[in-house]
Amino acid sequence: MLHRCLLGLAALLLSAASLLAQARPQVLVETSKGPFILELFNETPIHRDNFLRLVDSRAYEGVQFHRVIKDFMIQTGHLGTKGLNRDAALPQDSTEGTIAGEFHPELFVHVRGALAAARQPDDINPEMRSSACQFYIVTGKYYTDCDLQEQEKGRSWKYSEEQKKQYMFEAGAAHLDGTYTVFGR
């Protein structure tokens, strides 16, 4: 009986360890407007690990949100904005290279609160590689079912019912889906 209990306990501990291994990393972001927590997706390991490396190296400390567009997104990660006066021109882009895109629109779309990697436009960056340091958080606009049907045209995937509801009731930036990496929220 004791062996069975120990075996059961060992199985329970292994299950708990497995769940902990799958937990999504979280990062506390402190801003002049207050703190918030980012959760990183394990399904985008290149972006997750790159972001955590930059956070661990304190690369983002003092970096400003340098691009804020109402009903769309807020962008940061431009390392040249550290200590920069708000009225000063931005220095040369600090992309510090690129990383391969990880597109999973069947799992993650640009709904309000999505964390995604910035990148250069398609004409400069046809491989759709992500910036190695700049990212944005979606604020977005609201969509109707007709809007989303229009967004689906020419795409190899369709929005799930849950994704449609998120866009209709929470807002987002559907035009970016499948072409920019969403790696957290």
PDB file of C-alpha atoms in Angstrom:
ATOM      1  CA  MET A   1       0.000   0.000   0.000  1.00  0.00           C
ATOM      2  CA  LEU A   2       2.827   2.394   0.877  1.00  0.00           C
ATOM      3  CA  HIS A   3       4.509   1.712  -2.488  1.00  0.00           C
ATOM      4  CA  ARG A   4       1.277   2.493  -4.320  1.00  0.00           C
ATOM      5  CA  CYS A   5       0.912   5.801  -2.437  1.00  0.00           C
ATOM      6  CA  LEU A   6       4.523   6.738  -3.155  1.00  0.00           C
ATOM      7  CA  LEU A   7       4.089   5.828  -6.809  1.00  0.00           C
ATOM      8  CA  GLY A   8       0.914   7.916  -6.944  1.00  0.00           C
ATOM      9  CA  LEU A   9       2.717  10.825  -5.308  1.00  0.00           C
ATOM     10  CA  ALA A  10       5.621  10.491  -7.753  1.00  0.00           C
ATOM     11  CA  ALA A  11       3.194  10.491 -10.696  1.00  0.00           C
ATOM     12  CA  LEU A  12       1.480  13.586  -9.283  1.00  0.00           C
ATOM     13  CA  LEU A  13       4.829  15.361  -8.867  1.00  0.00           C
ATOM     14  CA  LEU A  14       5.830  14.478 -12.432  1.00  0.00           C
ATOM     15  CA  SER A  15       2.509  15.835 -13.711  1.00  0.00           C
ATOM     16  CA  ALA A  16       3.000  19.054 -11.751  1.00  0.00           C
ATOM     17  CA  ALA A  17       6.559  19.399 -13.086  1.00  0.00           C
ATOM     18  CA  SER A  18       5.280  18.891 -16.618  1.00  0.00           C
ATOM     19  CA  LEU A  19       2.669  21.628 -16.135  1.00  0.00           C
ATOM     20  CA  LEU A  20       5.276  23.996 -14.704  1.00  0.00           C
ATOM     21  CA  ALA A  21       7.569  23.348 -17.671  1.00  0.00           C
ATOM     22  CA  GLN A  22       4.743  24.409 -19.986  1.00  0.00           C
ATOM     23  CA  ALA A  23       3.915  27.578 -18.050  1.00  0.00           C
ATOM     24  CA  ARG A  24       4.233  30.719 -20.112  1.00  0.00           C
ATOM     25  CA  PRO A  25       6.991  33.094 -18.974  1.00  0.00           C
ATOM     26  CA  GLN A  26       5.795  36.435 -17.623  1.00  0.00           C
ATOM     27  CA  VAL A  27       7.630  39.753 -17.604  1.00  0.00           C
ATOM     28  CA  LEU A  28       6.765  42.754 -15.438  1.00  0.00           C
ATOM     29  CA  VAL A  29       6.916  46.013 -17.417  1.00  0.00           C
ATOM     30  CA  GLU A  30       7.154  49.214 -15.399  1.00  0.00           C
ATOM     31  CA  THR A  31       6.256  52.479 -17.137  1.00  0.00           C
ATOM     32  CA  SER A  32       5.599  56.064 -16.085  1.00  0.00           C
ATOM     33  CA  LYS A  33       1.889  55.261 -16.563  1.00  0.00           C
ATOM     34  CA  GLY A  34       2.018  52.198 -14.316  1.00  0.00           C
ATOM     35  CA  PRO A  35       3.094  48.551 -14.438  1.00  0.00           C
ATOM     36  CA  PHE A  36       1.679  45.688 -16.491  1.00  0.00           C
ATOM     37  CA  ILE A  37       2.579  42.058 -17.095  1.00  0.00           C
ATOM     38  CA  LEU A  38       3.426  40.483 -20.447  1.00  0.00           C
ATOM     39  CA  GLU A  39       2.887  36.761 -20.959  1.00  0.00           C
ATOM     40  CA  LEU A  40       5.082  35.127 -23.624  1.00  0.00           C
ATOM     41  CA  PHE A  41       3.878  32.255 -25.813  1.00  0.00           C
ATOM     42  CA  ASN A  42       5.894  29.029 -25.811  1.00  0.00           C
ATOM     43  CA  GLU A  43       4.671  28.350 -29.355  1.00  0.00           C
ATOM     44  CA  THR A  44       6.983  31.147 -30.578  1.00  0.00           C
ATOM     45  CA  PRO A  45      10.268  30.006 -28.997  1.00  0.00           C
ATOM     46  CA  ILE A  46      12.600  32.172 -31.106  1.00  0.00           C
ATOM     47  CA  HIS A  47      10.786  35.371 -30.132  1.00  0.00           C
ATOM     48  CA  ARG A  48      10.180  34.259 -26.532  1.00  0.00           C
ATOM     49  CA  ASP A  49      13.832  33.394 -25.921  1.00  0.00           C
ATOM     50  CA  ASN A  50      15.110  36.508 -27.706  1.00  0.00           C
ATOM     51  CA  PHE A  51      12.799  38.755 -25.674  1.00  0.00           C
ATOM     52  CA  LEU A  52      13.787  37.099 -22.393  1.00  0.00           C
ATOM     53  CA  ARG A  53      17.479  37.469 -23.297  1.00  0.00           C
ATOM     54  CA  LEU A  54      16.991  41.213 -23.863  1.00  0.00           C
ATOM     55  CA  VAL A  55      15.014  41.578 -20.630  1.00  0.00           C
ATOM     56  CA  ASP A  56      17.632  39.630 -18.655  1.00  0.00           C
ATOM     57  CA  SER A  57      20.407  41.828 -20.084  1.00  0.00           C
ATOM     58  CA  ARG A  58      18.389  44.920 -19.060  1.00  0.00           C
ATOM     59  CA  ALA A  59      18.467  46.168 -22.657  1.00  0.00           C
ATOM     60  CA  TYR A  60      14.983  47.690 -22.368  1.00  0.00           C
ATOM     61  CA  GLU A  61      15.618  49.740 -19.227  1.00  0.00           C
ATOM     62  CA  GLY A  62      14.954  53.402 -20.005  1.00  0.00           C
ATOM     63  CA  VAL A  63      13.647  52.703 -23.517  1.00  0.00           C
ATOM     64  CA  GLN A  64      10.646  54.833 -24.535  1.00  0.00           C
ATOM     65  CA  PHE A  65       7.404  54.021 -26.311  1.00  0.00           C
ATOM     66  CA  HIS A  66       8.426  55.924 -29.436  1.00  0.00           C
ATOM     67  CA  ARG A  67       5.450  55.187 -31.688  1.00  0.00           C
ATOM     68  CA  VAL A  68       1.881  55.532 -30.437  1.00  0.00           C
ATOM     69  CA  ILE A  69      -0.974  55.353 -32.935  1.00  0.00           C
ATOM     70  CA  LYS A  70      -4.525  55.738 -31.621  1.00  0.00           C
ATOM     71  CA  ASP A  71      -6.766  52.720 -32.246  1.00  0.00           C
ATOM     72  CA  PHE A  72      -3.809  50.711 -33.548  1.00  0.00           C
ATOM     73  CA  MET A  73      -0.780  50.103 -31.304  1.00  0.00           C
ATOM     74  CA  ILE A  74       2.026  51.366 -29.072  1.00  0.00           C
ATOM     75  CA  GLN A  75       5.602  50.496 -30.052  1.00  0.00           C
ATOM     76  CA  THR A  76       8.848  50.340 -28.098  1.00  0.00           C
ATOM     77  CA  GLY A  77      12.183  48.570 -28.110  1.00  0.00           C
ATOM     78  CA  HIS A  78      14.120  51.177 -30.116  1.00  0.00           C
ATOM     79  CA  LEU A  79      17.279  51.037 -28.018  1.00  0.00           C
ATOM     80  CA  GLY A  80      18.331  54.478 -29.243  1.00  0.00           C
ATOM     81  CA  THR A  81      15.511  56.105 -27.252  1.00  0.00           C
ATOM     82  CA  LYS A  82      17.228  55.576 -23.887  1.00  0.00           C
ATOM     83  CA  GLY A  83      17.519  58.980 -22.239  1.00  0.00           C
ATOM     84  CA  LEU A  84      16.283  60.737 -25.377  1.00  0.00           C
ATOM     85  CA  ASN A  85      14.292  63.955 -24.962  1.00  0.00           C
ATOM     86  CA  ARG A  86      10.683  63.365 -26.052  1.00  0.00           C
ATOM     87  CA  ASP A  87      10.937  66.162 -28.637  1.00  0.00           C
ATOM     88  CA  ALA A  88      14.224  64.942 -30.137  1.00  0.00           C
ATOM     89  CA  ALA A  89      14.357  63.172 -33.483  1.00  0.00           C
ATOM     90  CA  LEU A  90      14.759  59.409 -33.290  1.00  0.00           C
ATOM     91  CA  PRO A  91      18.286  58.194 -33.971  1.00  0.00           C
ATOM     92  CA  GLN A  92      19.001  55.599 -36.640  1.00  0.00           C
ATOM     93  CA  ASP A  93      16.845  52.510 -36.101  1.00  0.00           C
ATOM     94  CA  SER A  94      18.283  50.131 -33.533  1.00  0.00           C
ATOM     95  CA  THR A  95      16.890  46.882 -34.874  1.00  0.00           C
ATOM     96  CA  GLU A  96      20.137  45.088 -34.017  1.00  0.00           C
ATOM     97  CA  GLY A  97      19.382  42.523 -36.678  1.00  0.00           C
ATOM     98  CA  THR A  98      16.377  40.393 -37.359  1.00  0.00           C
ATOM     99  CA  ILE A  99      14.996  37.022 -36.370  1.00  0.00           C
ATOM    100  CA  ALA A 100      12.874  34.590 -38.372  1.00  0.00           C
ATOM    101  CA  GLY A 101       9.130  35.191 -38.246  1.00  0.00           C
ATOM    102  CA  GLU A 102       6.958  32.707 -36.358  1.00  0.00           C
ATOM    103  CA  PHE A 103       3.449  33.030 -37.752  1.00  0.00           C
ATOM    104  CA  HIS A 104       0.623  31.088 -36.073  1.00  0.00           C
ATOM    105  CA  PRO A 105      -2.613  32.926 -36.961  1.00  0.00           C
ATOM    106  CA  GLU A 106      -4.592  29.791 -36.203  1.00  0.00           C
ATOM    107  CA  LEU A 107      -3.456  30.259 -32.574  1.00  0.00           C
ATOM    108  CA  PHE A 108      -2.590  33.935 -32.096  1.00  0.00           C
ATOM    109  CA  VAL A 109      -3.992  37.030 -33.774  1.00  0.00           C
ATOM    110  CA  HIS A 110      -3.615  40.771 -33.278  1.00  0.00           C
ATOM    111  CA  VAL A 111      -6.419  41.307 -30.756  1.00  0.00           C
ATOM    112  CA  ARG A 112      -6.231  44.104 -28.178  1.00  0.00           C
ATOM    113  CA  GLY A 113      -3.335  43.419 -25.826  1.00  0.00           C
ATOM    114  CA  ALA A 114      -1.410  41.177 -28.238  1.00  0.00           C
ATOM    115  CA  LEU A 115       2.375  41.486 -28.019  1.00  0.00           C
ATOM    116  CA  ALA A 116       3.988  41.337 -31.460  1.00  0.00           C
ATOM    117  CA  ALA A 117       7.348  41.896 -33.117  1.00  0.00           C
ATOM    118  CA  ALA A 118       7.840  45.001 -35.230  1.00  0.00           C
ATOM    119  CA  ARG A 119       9.485  44.618 -38.624  1.00  0.00           C
ATOM    120  CA  GLN A 120      10.377  46.459 -41.798  1.00  0.00           C
ATOM    121  CA  PRO A 121       7.740  46.592 -44.596  1.00  0.00           C
ATOM    122  CA  ASP A 122       7.492  43.819 -47.208  1.00  0.00           C
ATOM    123  CA  ASP A 123       9.244  45.828 -49.957  1.00  0.00           C
ATOM    124  CA  ILE A 124      12.372  46.069 -47.765  1.00  0.00           C
ATOM    125  CA  ASN A 125      11.855  42.777 -45.941  1.00  0.00           C
ATOM    126  CA  PRO A 126      10.191  40.216 -48.267  1.00  0.00           C
ATOM    127  CA  GLU A 127      11.046  37.363 -45.877  1.00  0.00           C
ATOM    128  CA  MET A 128       8.959  39.130 -43.179  1.00  0.00           C
ATOM    129  CA  ARG A 129      11.723  38.791 -40.589  1.00  0.00           C
ATOM    130  CA  SER A 130      11.026  40.371 -37.207  1.00  0.00           C
ATOM    131  CA  SER A 131      13.027  43.096 -35.524  1.00  0.00           C
ATOM    132  CA  ALA A 132      15.294  41.526 -32.933  1.00  0.00           C
ATOM    133  CA  CYS A 133      14.401  44.185 -30.353  1.00  0.00           C
ATOM    134  CA  GLN A 134      11.380  46.323 -31.289  1.00  0.00           C
ATOM    135  CA  PHE A 135       7.885  45.206 -30.376  1.00  0.00           C
ATOM    136  CA  TYR A 136       4.389  46.610 -30.115  1.00  0.00           C
ATOM    137  CA  ILE A 137       1.233  46.066 -28.122  1.00  0.00           C
ATOM    138  CA  VAL A 138      -2.042  46.199 -30.031  1.00  0.00           C
ATOM    139  CA  THR A 139      -4.788  48.605 -28.988  1.00  0.00           C
ATOM    140  CA  GLY A 140      -6.775  48.241 -32.206  1.00  0.00           C
ATOM    141  CA  LYS A 141     -10.198  48.954 -33.589  1.00  0.00           C
ATOM    142  CA  TYR A 142     -13.457  47.002 -33.552  1.00  0.00           C
ATOM    143  CA  TYR A 143     -14.416  44.761 -36.478  1.00  0.00           C
ATOM    144  CA  THR A 144     -17.713  43.478 -37.839  1.00  0.00           C
ATOM    145  CA  ASP A 145     -18.212  39.984 -39.199  1.00  0.00           C
ATOM    146  CA  CYS A 146     -18.154  41.470 -42.732  1.00  0.00           C
ATOM    147  CA  ASP A 147     -14.836  43.206 -41.978  1.00  0.00           C
ATOM    148  CA  LEU A 148     -13.326  39.902 -40.877  1.00  0.00           C
ATOM    149  CA  GLN A 149     -14.638  38.055 -43.938  1.00  0.00           C
ATOM    150  CA  GLU A 150     -12.891  40.692 -46.051  1.00  0.00           C
ATOM    151  CA  GLN A 151      -9.664  40.170 -44.076  1.00  0.00           C
ATOM    152  CA  GLU A 152      -9.848  36.408 -44.713  1.00  0.00           C
ATOM    153  CA  LYS A 153      -9.859  36.795 -48.503  1.00  0.00           C
ATOM    154  CA  GLY A 154      -6.678  35.444 -50.044  1.00  0.00           C
ATOM    155  CA  ARG A 155      -5.506  33.865 -46.805  1.00  0.00           C
ATOM    156  CA  SER A 156      -4.881  30.160 -46.339  1.00  0.00           C
ATOM    157  CA  TRP A 157      -6.672  30.154 -42.972  1.00  0.00           C
ATOM    158  CA  LYS A 158      -9.946  31.385 -41.475  1.00  0.00           C
ATOM    159  CA  TYR A 159     -10.675  33.029 -38.153  1.00  0.00           C
ATOM    160  CA  SER A 160     -12.116  30.791 -35.447  1.00  0.00           C
ATOM    161  CA  GLU A 161     -15.407  31.817 -33.859  1.00  0.00           C
ATOM    162  CA  GLU A 162     -13.496  32.780 -30.704  1.00  0.00           C
ATOM    163  CA  GLN A 163     -11.110  35.006 -32.703  1.00  0.00           C
ATOM    164  CA  LYS A 164     -14.055  36.681 -34.454  1.00  0.00           C
ATOM    165  CA  LYS A 165     -15.685  37.420 -31.100  1.00  0.00           C
ATOM    166  CA  GLN A 166     -12.433  38.885 -29.797  1.00  0.00           C
ATOM    167  CA  TYR A 167     -12.158  41.234 -32.769  1.00  0.00           C
ATOM    168  CA  MET A 168     -15.810  42.255 -32.541  1.00  0.00           C
ATOM    169  CA  PHE A 169     -15.920  42.824 -28.767  1.00  0.00           C
ATOM    170  CA  GLU A 170     -12.316  43.543 -27.743  1.00  0.00           C
ATOM    171  CA  ALA A 171     -10.831  45.155 -30.911  1.00  0.00           C
ATOM    172  CA  GLY A 172      -7.524  44.523 -32.654  1.00  0.00           C
ATOM    173  CA  ALA A 173      -5.501  44.920 -35.867  1.00  0.00           C
ATOM    174  CA  ALA A 174      -6.638  42.065 -38.127  1.00  0.00           C
ATOM    175  CA  HIS A 175      -4.775  43.371 -41.189  1.00  0.00           C
ATOM    176  CA  LEU A 176      -1.478  42.278 -39.560  1.00  0.00           C
ATOM    177  CA  ASP A 177      -2.483  38.656 -38.948  1.00  0.00           C
ATOM    178  CA  GLY A 178      -0.239  36.076 -40.571  1.00  0.00           C
ATOM    179  CA  THR A 179       2.420  38.627 -41.514  1.00  0.00           C
ATOM    180  CA  TYR A 180       3.723  39.854 -38.133  1.00  0.00           C
ATOM    181  CA  THR A 181       4.664  37.540 -35.273  1.00  0.00           C
ATOM    182  CA  VAL A 182       2.375  37.606 -32.239  1.00  0.00           C
ATOM    183  CA  PHE A 183       4.490  36.196 -29.419  1.00  0.00           C
ATOM    184  CA  GLY A 184       2.612  37.138 -26.266  1.00  0.00           C
ATOM    185  CA  ARG A 185      -0.045  39.210 -24.609  1.00  0.00           C
TER     186      ARG A 185
END
